[in-house]
Coordinates of C-alpha atoms and ligand atoms in Angstrom, one line a residue:
M1 CA 122.8 76.6 -19.9
T2 CA 120.3 76.7 -22.9
F3 CA 116.9 78.2 -23.3
E4 CA 115.4 74.7 -23.1
N5 CA 116.9 74.4 -19.6
L6 CA 115.0 77.5 -18.7
E7 CA 111.8 75.7 -19.7
I8 CA 110.9 78.2 -22.4
I9 CA 107.9 77.0 -24.4
E10 CA 108.2 75.8 -28.0
P11 CA 106.7 78.8 -29.9
I12 CA 109.3 81.1 -28.3
L13 CA 112.2 78.6 -28.6
K14 CA 111.5 78.4 -32.3
A15 CA 111.6 82.2 -32.7
L16 CA 114.8 82.4 -30.6
K17 CA 116.4 79.8 -32.9
E18 CA 115.5 81.9 -35.9
E19 CA 117.1 84.9 -34.2
G20 CA 120.3 82.8 -33.9
Y21 CA 120.3 82.9 -30.1
T22 CA 121.8 79.6 -28.9
H23 CA 122.5 80.5 -25.2
P24 CA 120.9 82.9 -22.8
T25 CA 123.1 85.8 -21.7
P26 CA 123.8 86.1 -17.9
V27 CA 121.0 88.6 -17.3
Q28 CA 118.6 86.3 -19.1
E29 CA 119.8 83.3 -17.2
Q30 CA 119.2 85.1 -14.0
S31 CA 116.0 86.9 -14.7
I32 CA 113.9 84.5 -16.7
P33 CA 113.3 81.9 -13.9
I34 CA 112.6 84.6 -11.4
I35 CA 110.1 86.4 -13.6
L36 CA 108.4 83.1 -14.6
K37 CA 107.9 82.4 -10.8
R38 CA 106.1 85.7 -10.8
N39 CA 108.5 87.5 -8.5
D40 CA 109.2 91.2 -8.6
I41 CA 112.6 92.0 -9.8
I42 CA 115.2 94.8 -9.8
G43 CA 117.6 94.4 -12.7
C44 CA 120.8 96.4 -12.7
A45 CA 121.7 95.9 -16.3
Q46 CA 122.7 98.1 -19.3
T47 CA 121.5 97.8 -22.8
G48 CA 123.8 95.4 -24.6
T49 CA 123.5 92.7 -22.0
G50 CA 120.4 91.2 -23.5
K51 CA 118.1 92.8 -21.0
T52 CA 115.2 93.3 -23.4
A53 CA 114.9 89.6 -24.0
A54 CA 115.4 89.0 -20.3
F55 CA 112.0 90.4 -19.6
A56 CA 110.3 90.0 -23.0
I57 CA 110.7 86.2 -23.1
P58 CA 109.2 85.4 -19.7
I59 CA 106.4 88.0 -20.2
L60 CA 105.4 86.4 -23.5
Q61 CA 105.5 83.0 -21.9
I62 CA 103.3 84.1 -18.9
L63 CA 100.8 85.9 -21.1
K64 CA 100.6 83.0 -23.6
A65 CA 99.9 80.5 -20.8
E66 CA 97.1 82.8 -19.5
S67 CA 95.6 83.2 -23.0
N68 CA 95.5 79.5 -23.3
T69 CA 93.3 79.1 -20.2
V70 CA 91.3 82.3 -20.1
R71 CA 89.6 83.3 -23.3
N72 CA 88.6 86.9 -22.8
A73 CA 88.7 89.7 -25.3
R74 CA 92.2 91.1 -25.7
S75 CA 93.2 93.7 -23.1
I76 CA 96.4 95.2 -22.1
R77 CA 98.0 92.8 -19.6
N78 CA 101.6 94.1 -19.8
L79 CA 102.8 97.6 -19.9
I80 CA 106.4 98.5 -20.6
L81 CA 107.3 102.1 -19.8
T82 CA 110.5 103.3 -21.4
P83 CA 112.0 106.8 -21.7
T84 CA 112.6 107.3 -25.4
R85 CA 111.0 106.6 -28.7
E86 CA 114.1 104.8 -30.0
L87 CA 114.0 102.4 -27.0
A88 CA 110.3 101.9 -27.4
I89 CA 110.7 101.0 -31.1
Q90 CA 113.6 98.6 -30.3
I91 CA 111.6 96.9 -27.6
G92 CA 108.7 96.6 -30.0
E93 CA 111.0 94.9 -32.5
S94 CA 112.1 92.4 -29.9
F95 CA 108.5 91.5 -29.1
S96 CA 107.9 91.1 -32.8
A97 CA 110.8 88.7 -33.1
Y98 CA 110.4 86.6 -30.0
G99 CA 106.7 86.6 -29.9
K100 CA 105.9 85.9 -33.6
Y101 CA 104.6 82.4 -32.9
T102 CA 102.7 83.2 -29.7
G103 CA 99.6 84.9 -31.2
L104 CA 100.1 87.7 -28.7
K105 CA 99.7 91.3 -30.0
H106 CA 101.7 94.3 -29.0
T107 CA 101.9 97.9 -30.0
V108 CA 104.3 100.8 -29.5
I109 CA 103.2 104.4 -28.6
F110 CA 105.3 107.5 -28.3
G111 CA 105.0 111.2 -28.7
G112 CA 106.2 113.6 -31.4
V113 CA 104.0 111.9 -34.1
T114 CA 100.2 112.0 -34.8
Q115 CA 98.3 109.6 -32.6
Y116 CA 96.0 108.2 -35.3
S117 CA 97.8 104.9 -36.1
Q118 CA 98.5 104.4 -32.5
T119 CA 94.8 104.7 -31.4
E120 CA 93.8 102.5 -34.3
A121 CA 96.1 99.7 -33.1
L122 CA 94.8 100.1 -29.5
K123 CA 91.2 99.9 -30.7
A124 CA 92.1 96.6 -32.5
G125 CA 93.2 95.2 -29.1
V126 CA 96.7 94.5 -27.7
D127 CA 98.1 92.3 -25.0
I128 CA 101.3 94.2 -24.6
L129 CA 101.8 97.9 -24.7
I130 CA 105.2 99.6 -25.0
A131 CA 105.0 103.3 -24.3
T132 CA 106.8 106.5 -23.4
P133 CA 105.3 108.2 -20.4
G134 CA 103.9 111.5 -22.0
R135 CA 101.9 109.9 -24.8
L136 CA 100.7 107.1 -22.5
L137 CA 99.2 109.6 -20.1
D138 CA 97.7 111.5 -22.9
L139 CA 96.0 108.5 -24.4
I140 CA 94.8 107.3 -21.0
S141 CA 93.2 110.7 -20.4
Q142 CA 91.5 110.4 -23.9
K143 CA 90.2 106.9 -22.8
F144 CA 92.0 105.1 -25.6
I145 CA 93.9 103.1 -23.0
H146 CA 92.5 101.1 -20.0
L147 CA 94.9 99.4 -17.7
H148 CA 92.6 97.7 -15.2
N149 CA 93.6 94.2 -16.5
L150 CA 97.3 94.9 -16.2
K151 CA 99.2 91.9 -14.8
I152 CA 102.9 92.9 -15.4
F153 CA 104.4 96.3 -15.3
V154 CA 107.9 96.9 -16.6
L155 CA 109.8 100.1 -15.8
D156 CA 112.7 100.2 -18.2
E157 CA 115.8 102.4 -17.8
A158 CA 114.4 104.0 -14.6
D159 CA 117.5 106.1 -13.9
R160 CA 117.2 107.6 -17.4
M161 CA 113.6 108.5 -16.8
L162 CA 114.9 110.5 -13.9
D163 CA 117.7 112.1 -16.0
M164 CA 115.1 113.1 -18.6
G165 CA 112.7 114.6 -16.1
F166 CA 110.0 112.0 -16.6
I167 CA 109.8 110.7 -13.0
H168 CA 106.7 112.6 -12.3
D169 CA 104.9 111.2 -15.3
V170 CA 106.1 107.7 -14.2
K171 CA 104.5 108.2 -10.8
K172 CA 101.3 109.3 -12.4
V173 CA 101.2 106.2 -14.5
I174 CA 101.9 104.0 -11.5
A175 CA 99.0 105.6 -9.7
Q176 CA 96.7 104.4 -12.4
I177 CA 97.6 100.7 -12.6
P178 CA 96.3 97.9 -10.4
K179 CA 98.1 97.4 -7.1
K180 CA 98.0 93.7 -7.5
R181 CA 100.6 93.1 -10.3
Q182 CA 104.1 91.9 -11.0
T183 CA 106.6 94.7 -11.3
L184 CA 110.0 94.5 -13.1
L185 CA 112.3 97.5 -12.7
F186 CA 115.5 97.9 -14.8
S187 CA 118.0 100.6 -14.2
A188 CA 121.7 100.9 -15.0
T189 CA 122.4 102.9 -11.8
M190 CA 120.5 103.2 -8.6
P191 CA 120.4 106.9 -7.6
P192 CA 118.6 107.6 -4.3
E193 CA 115.4 108.7 -6.0
I194 CA 115.1 105.4 -7.9
V195 CA 115.8 103.4 -4.7
K196 CA 112.9 105.3 -3.1
L197 CA 110.6 104.6 -6.0
A198 CA 111.6 100.9 -6.0
D199 CA 110.7 100.8 -2.3
T200 CA 107.2 102.0 -3.0
I201 CA 106.4 100.1 -6.2
L202 CA 107.9 96.6 -5.8
I203 CA 107.0 93.9 -3.4
D204 CA 109.9 91.7 -2.0
P205 CA 111.9 92.2 -5.2
I206 CA 114.8 90.0 -6.1
M207 CA 117.8 91.9 -7.1
I208 CA 120.0 90.9 -10.1
A209 CA 123.0 92.7 -11.3
V210 CA 125.2 92.0 -14.3
T211 CA 128.5 93.8 -14.7
P212 CA 129.1 94.5 -18.4
V213 CA 132.8 95.0 -17.7
S214 CA 135.1 92.1 -18.5
S215 CA 132.6 90.1 -20.6
T216 CA 132.3 92.8 -23.3
V217 CA 135.9 94.1 -23.1
D218 CA 137.4 90.7 -23.9
V219 CA 136.1 90.3 -27.5
I220 CA 136.9 93.9 -28.6
D221 CA 140.2 94.9 -30.2
Q222 CA 141.2 98.1 -28.5
A223 CA 143.8 100.7 -29.3
I224 CA 144.9 104.1 -28.1
Y225 CA 146.1 106.9 -30.3
F226 CA 148.0 109.6 -28.4
V227 CA 147.2 112.8 -30.3
D228 CA 147.0 116.5 -29.7
K229 CA 143.6 117.9 -29.3
K230 CA 143.9 120.1 -32.4
D231 CA 144.8 117.1 -34.5
K232 CA 141.9 114.9 -33.5
N233 CA 139.8 115.8 -36.6
A234 CA 142.6 115.1 -39.0
L235 CA 143.3 111.8 -37.2
L236 CA 139.6 110.8 -37.5
S237 CA 139.4 111.5 -41.2
H238 CA 142.8 109.6 -41.6
I239 CA 141.3 106.6 -39.9
L240 CA 138.0 106.8 -41.9
K241 CA 140.0 106.8 -45.2
D242 CA 140.4 103.1 -44.5
K243 CA 137.5 101.4 -46.2
S244 CA 137.6 98.5 -43.7
V245 CA 135.9 100.9 -41.3
L246 CA 132.5 100.0 -42.5
S247 CA 130.5 101.9 -39.8
A248 CA 131.8 104.0 -36.9
L249 CA 130.0 105.3 -33.8
V250 CA 132.1 108.3 -32.7
F251 CA 131.6 109.5 -29.1
T252 CA 132.2 113.1 -28.1
R253 CA 131.7 114.6 -24.7
T254 CA 129.4 117.5 -25.7
K255 CA 126.6 118.1 -28.1
H256 CA 128.4 121.0 -29.6
G257 CA 131.5 118.8 -30.0
A258 CA 129.4 116.3 -31.9
D259 CA 128.1 118.9 -34.3
K260 CA 131.6 120.2 -34.9
V261 CA 132.9 116.7 -35.8
V262 CA 130.0 116.2 -38.2
R263 CA 130.7 119.5 -39.9
Y264 CA 134.3 118.6 -40.3
L265 CA 133.6 115.2 -41.7
E266 CA 131.1 116.6 -44.2
K267 CA 133.7 118.9 -45.5
E268 CA 136.0 115.9 -46.0
H269 CA 133.1 114.2 -47.9
I270 CA 132.6 111.5 -45.3
S271 CA 128.9 110.9 -44.6
A272 CA 128.1 111.6 -41.0
E273 CA 125.2 112.6 -38.8
A274 CA 125.0 113.6 -35.1
I275 CA 122.6 112.3 -32.5
H276 CA 122.2 114.2 -29.3
G277 CA 119.6 115.7 -27.0
N278 CA 119.3 119.0 -28.9
K279 CA 118.0 117.2 -32.0
S280 CA 114.3 116.5 -32.4
Q281 CA 113.0 113.0 -31.9
N282 CA 112.5 112.8 -35.7
A283 CA 116.0 113.9 -36.5
R284 CA 117.5 111.5 -34.0
Q285 CA 115.4 108.6 -35.3
R286 CA 116.3 109.5 -38.9
A287 CA 120.0 109.6 -38.1
L288 CA 119.7 106.3 -36.4
T289 CA 117.8 104.7 -39.3
N290 CA 120.2 106.0 -41.9
F291 CA 123.1 104.6 -39.9
K292 CA 121.6 101.2 -39.4
A293 CA 120.7 101.1 -43.1
K294 CA 124.4 102.0 -43.8
K295 CA 123.3 105.1 -45.7
T296 CA 125.5 107.1 -43.2
R297 CA 128.9 105.7 -42.4
V298 CA 129.5 107.7 -39.2
L299 CA 127.2 108.5 -36.3
V300 CA 128.5 111.0 -33.9
A301 CA 126.9 110.8 -30.5
T302 CA 127.0 112.0 -26.9
D303 CA 126.8 109.4 -24.1
I304 CA 123.3 110.2 -23.1
A305 CA 121.9 110.1 -26.6
A306 CA 123.6 106.9 -27.4
R307 CA 122.6 105.1 -24.3
G308 CA 120.2 102.3 -25.1
I309 CA 120.8 102.4 -28.8
D310 CA 121.2 99.0 -30.3
I311 CA 123.1 98.7 -33.5
D312 CA 123.8 95.3 -34.9
E313 CA 127.0 94.8 -36.8
L314 CA 128.8 98.0 -35.8
S315 CA 132.4 97.6 -36.8
H316 CA 134.1 100.5 -34.9
V317 CA 133.6 102.6 -31.9
I318 CA 135.8 105.7 -31.8
N319 CA 136.3 107.6 -28.6
Y320 CA 137.0 111.1 -30.0
E321 CA 137.3 112.1 -26.3
I322 CA 138.2 109.8 -23.5
P323 CA 135.3 109.7 -20.9
N324 CA 136.1 110.8 -17.4
I325 CA 134.0 108.0 -15.9
P326 CA 135.7 104.7 -16.6
E327 CA 132.5 102.7 -16.8
T328 CA 131.4 104.9 -19.6
Y329 CA 134.3 103.7 -21.7
V330 CA 133.1 100.1 -21.2
H331 CA 129.6 101.0 -22.2
R332 CA 130.8 102.9 -25.2
I333 CA 133.0 100.1 -26.6
G334 CA 130.3 97.5 -25.8
R335 CA 128.3 99.0 -28.7
T336 CA 130.6 97.0 -30.9
G337 CA 131.4 93.3 -30.3
R338 CA 127.7 92.6 -29.7
A339 CA 126.4 89.1 -29.3
G340 CA 129.7 87.4 -29.8
L341 CA 130.8 89.5 -32.9
S342 CA 134.3 91.0 -32.6
G343 CA 134.6 94.7 -32.8
I344 CA 137.2 97.5 -32.8
A345 CA 137.4 100.3 -30.4
L346 CA 139.8 103.2 -31.0
S347 CA 140.4 106.0 -28.5
F348 CA 142.0 109.4 -29.1
C349 CA 143.9 110.5 -26.0
D350 CA 145.4 114.0 -25.6
E351 CA 147.7 115.1 -22.8
E352 CA 144.9 116.1 -20.5
E353 CA 143.0 112.9 -20.9
K354 CA 145.8 110.6 -19.8
E355 CA 144.5 110.5 -16.3
F356 CA 141.1 109.2 -17.5
L357 CA 142.9 106.6 -19.4
R358 CA 144.8 105.4 -16.3
D359 CA 141.4 105.0 -14.5
I360 CA 140.0 103.0 -17.4
Q361 CA 142.9 100.7 -17.5
R362 CA 142.6 100.1 -13.8
L363 CA 138.9 99.3 -14.2
I364 CA 139.3 96.9 -17.0
S365 CA 142.6 95.5 -15.5
M366 CA 144.4 95.7 -18.8
K367 CA 146.7 98.0 -20.7
I368 CA 145.2 99.1 -23.9
P369 CA 147.7 98.7 -26.8
I370 CA 149.1 101.9 -28.1
M371 CA 149.0 102.7 -31.8
D372 CA 152.0 104.8 -32.4
E373 CA 152.2 104.6 -36.2
H374 CA 150.0 107.4 -37.2
P375 CA 150.6 110.8 -38.8
F376 CA 149.7 112.9 -35.8
P377 CA 151.6 111.6 -32.8
L378 CA 151.6 113.4 -29.5
I379 CA 155.3 113.8 -28.8
A380 CA 155.5 115.0 -25.2
G381 CA 155.2 112.4 -22.5
Q382 CA 153.8 109.7 -24.6
H383 CA 155.3 106.8 -22.7
E384 CA 154.7 108.0 -19.2
L385 CA 151.5 106.1 -18.8
V386 CA 152.1 104.2 -15.7
I387 CA 149.6 103.1 -13.2
E388 CA 150.1 105.6 -10.4
K389 CA 149.2 105.2 -6.7
R390 CA 147.4 108.4 -6.0
S391 CA 143.9 109.6 -5.5
S392 CA 142.2 108.6 -8.7
A393 CA 141.1 111.0 -11.3
R394 CA 137.8 109.4 -11.2
N395 CA 137.2 110.5 -7.6
R396 CA 137.9 114.0 -8.6
N397 CA 135.9 114.1 -11.7
N398 CA 133.0 111.8 -11.2
N399 CA 130.1 113.9 -10.5
Q400 CA 127.7 111.9 -12.6
G401 CA 127.4 108.9 -10.2
S402 CA 128.7 105.6 -11.2
L403 CA 127.5 102.1 -11.9
R404 CA 126.8 99.9 -9.0
R405 CA 128.5 96.6 -9.3
D406 CA 127.2 93.3 -8.0
K407 CA 126.1 94.4 -4.5
P408 CA 122.5 94.7 -3.5
Y409 CA 121.8 98.3 -2.5
R410 CA 119.7 97.4 0.4
K411 CA 120.5 94.5 2.5
N412 CA 117.0 93.2 3.1
Y413 CA 116.4 92.5 -0.6
T414 CA 117.0 89.0 -1.8
T415 CA 120.0 88.9 -4.1
Y416 CA 120.3 86.4 -6.9
K417 CA 123.2 84.1 -6.4
Ligands
AMP501 P1 119.7 94.4 -25.3 O1 120.6 94.5 -24.1 O2 118.4 94.0 -25.0 O3 119.7 95.7 -26.0 O4 120.3 93.3 -26.3 C1 121.5 93.5 -27.0 C2 121.7 92.7 -28.2 O5 121.9 91.3 -28.0 C3 120.5 92.8 -29.1 O6 121.0 93.0 -30.5 C4 119.9 91.4 -29.1 O7 119.3 91.0 -30.3 C5 121.1 90.5 -28.8 N1 120.8 89.3 -27.9 C6 120.0 89.3 -26.8 N2 119.9 88.1 -26.3 C7 120.8 87.3 -27.0 C8 121.2 85.9 -26.9 N3 120.7 85.1 -26.0 N4 122.0 85.5 -27.8 C9 122.5 86.3 -28.8 N5 122.2 87.6 -28.9 C10 121.3 88.1 -28.1

């Protein structure tokens, strides 16, 4: 399958070639034809699967075709609602890349900064608006934004909107957009409240689901370090002494844990910054920018903060703690090995985390190689890691909900085959 097979128009094909995209990813292959046919869609897909392009490419194509036939003044015809500033900026960058030969204009608005440059861009006229909910409502009430010409509405990371307490704002936005429209909803998980919302805002949606599991895991070199909890910091700095670790995204379970790791690394003269929910938007964005620009070598993150962050050319993911939800492991390590590049994922496992590791190995159907030549080995019980037949640790520990796989969540929705 190529983008030509998907009947993508020349100005977009040219831009995709320049981006180095040769083949559509599975989520793109599934979504693009459905969106071009103007169907509503529910996409169960994580960042890292190519989901942004899966909606950006057909939206650009639809709006371009419409601009060619109807020559009105520019107005907002597509609204993309996304939970965080980081995601909004990344989506904006994708539109800049894929849409550069289409003549369509987009802008990105989010809170935490002054509104002046945003309102100036809006006054100049845009076709596509990428927004976080709070600032959007604010600028609508100030009459800088009019959505009466809206044709396509995208609700991105719907479950995360819910997590972050934005669902009320989302509903307020939906109340202000035309009822006759195409709606695309993307969500990694489908908690009941999102199912309810989907029922009210979509019409005969087609459901597509991509499992990130085996595809991402295959290209990543993984290793386990059995280590005592108290030795994890020392092991981390030992690993980071190796200059071939060009950039590392380190995952901790808690915000407090992330800060502690950063403080330790700073003492060891290793440049590191933390990114988590207690940091301001500006601090998070700065940490991310420094990391992407390779000014900081190590970014320490919690799962929620790191979700949706797109970092090209990340050499290493380090699980300072093993996640208790096996799918989280897959999402974490999928940060490296992006778009066909190989990557390395190292996991520190202490005695108490061995049960989480068993669950992960069951999920990915493979044994992760053990790295036993390191200065801080965990002596007791290192080699007892056998797949046990007993109630899984996941069932006992999973109180965060888990990823839905490839099943439609409601039988009367059409499912992509
Ligand atoms: P996303 O899931 O939208 O965050 O995309 C993940 C990464 O994959 C981004 O860095 C994209 O630039 C890249 N990407 C998206 N589609 C393709 C494709 N068809 N070929 C290669 N890379 C892609």
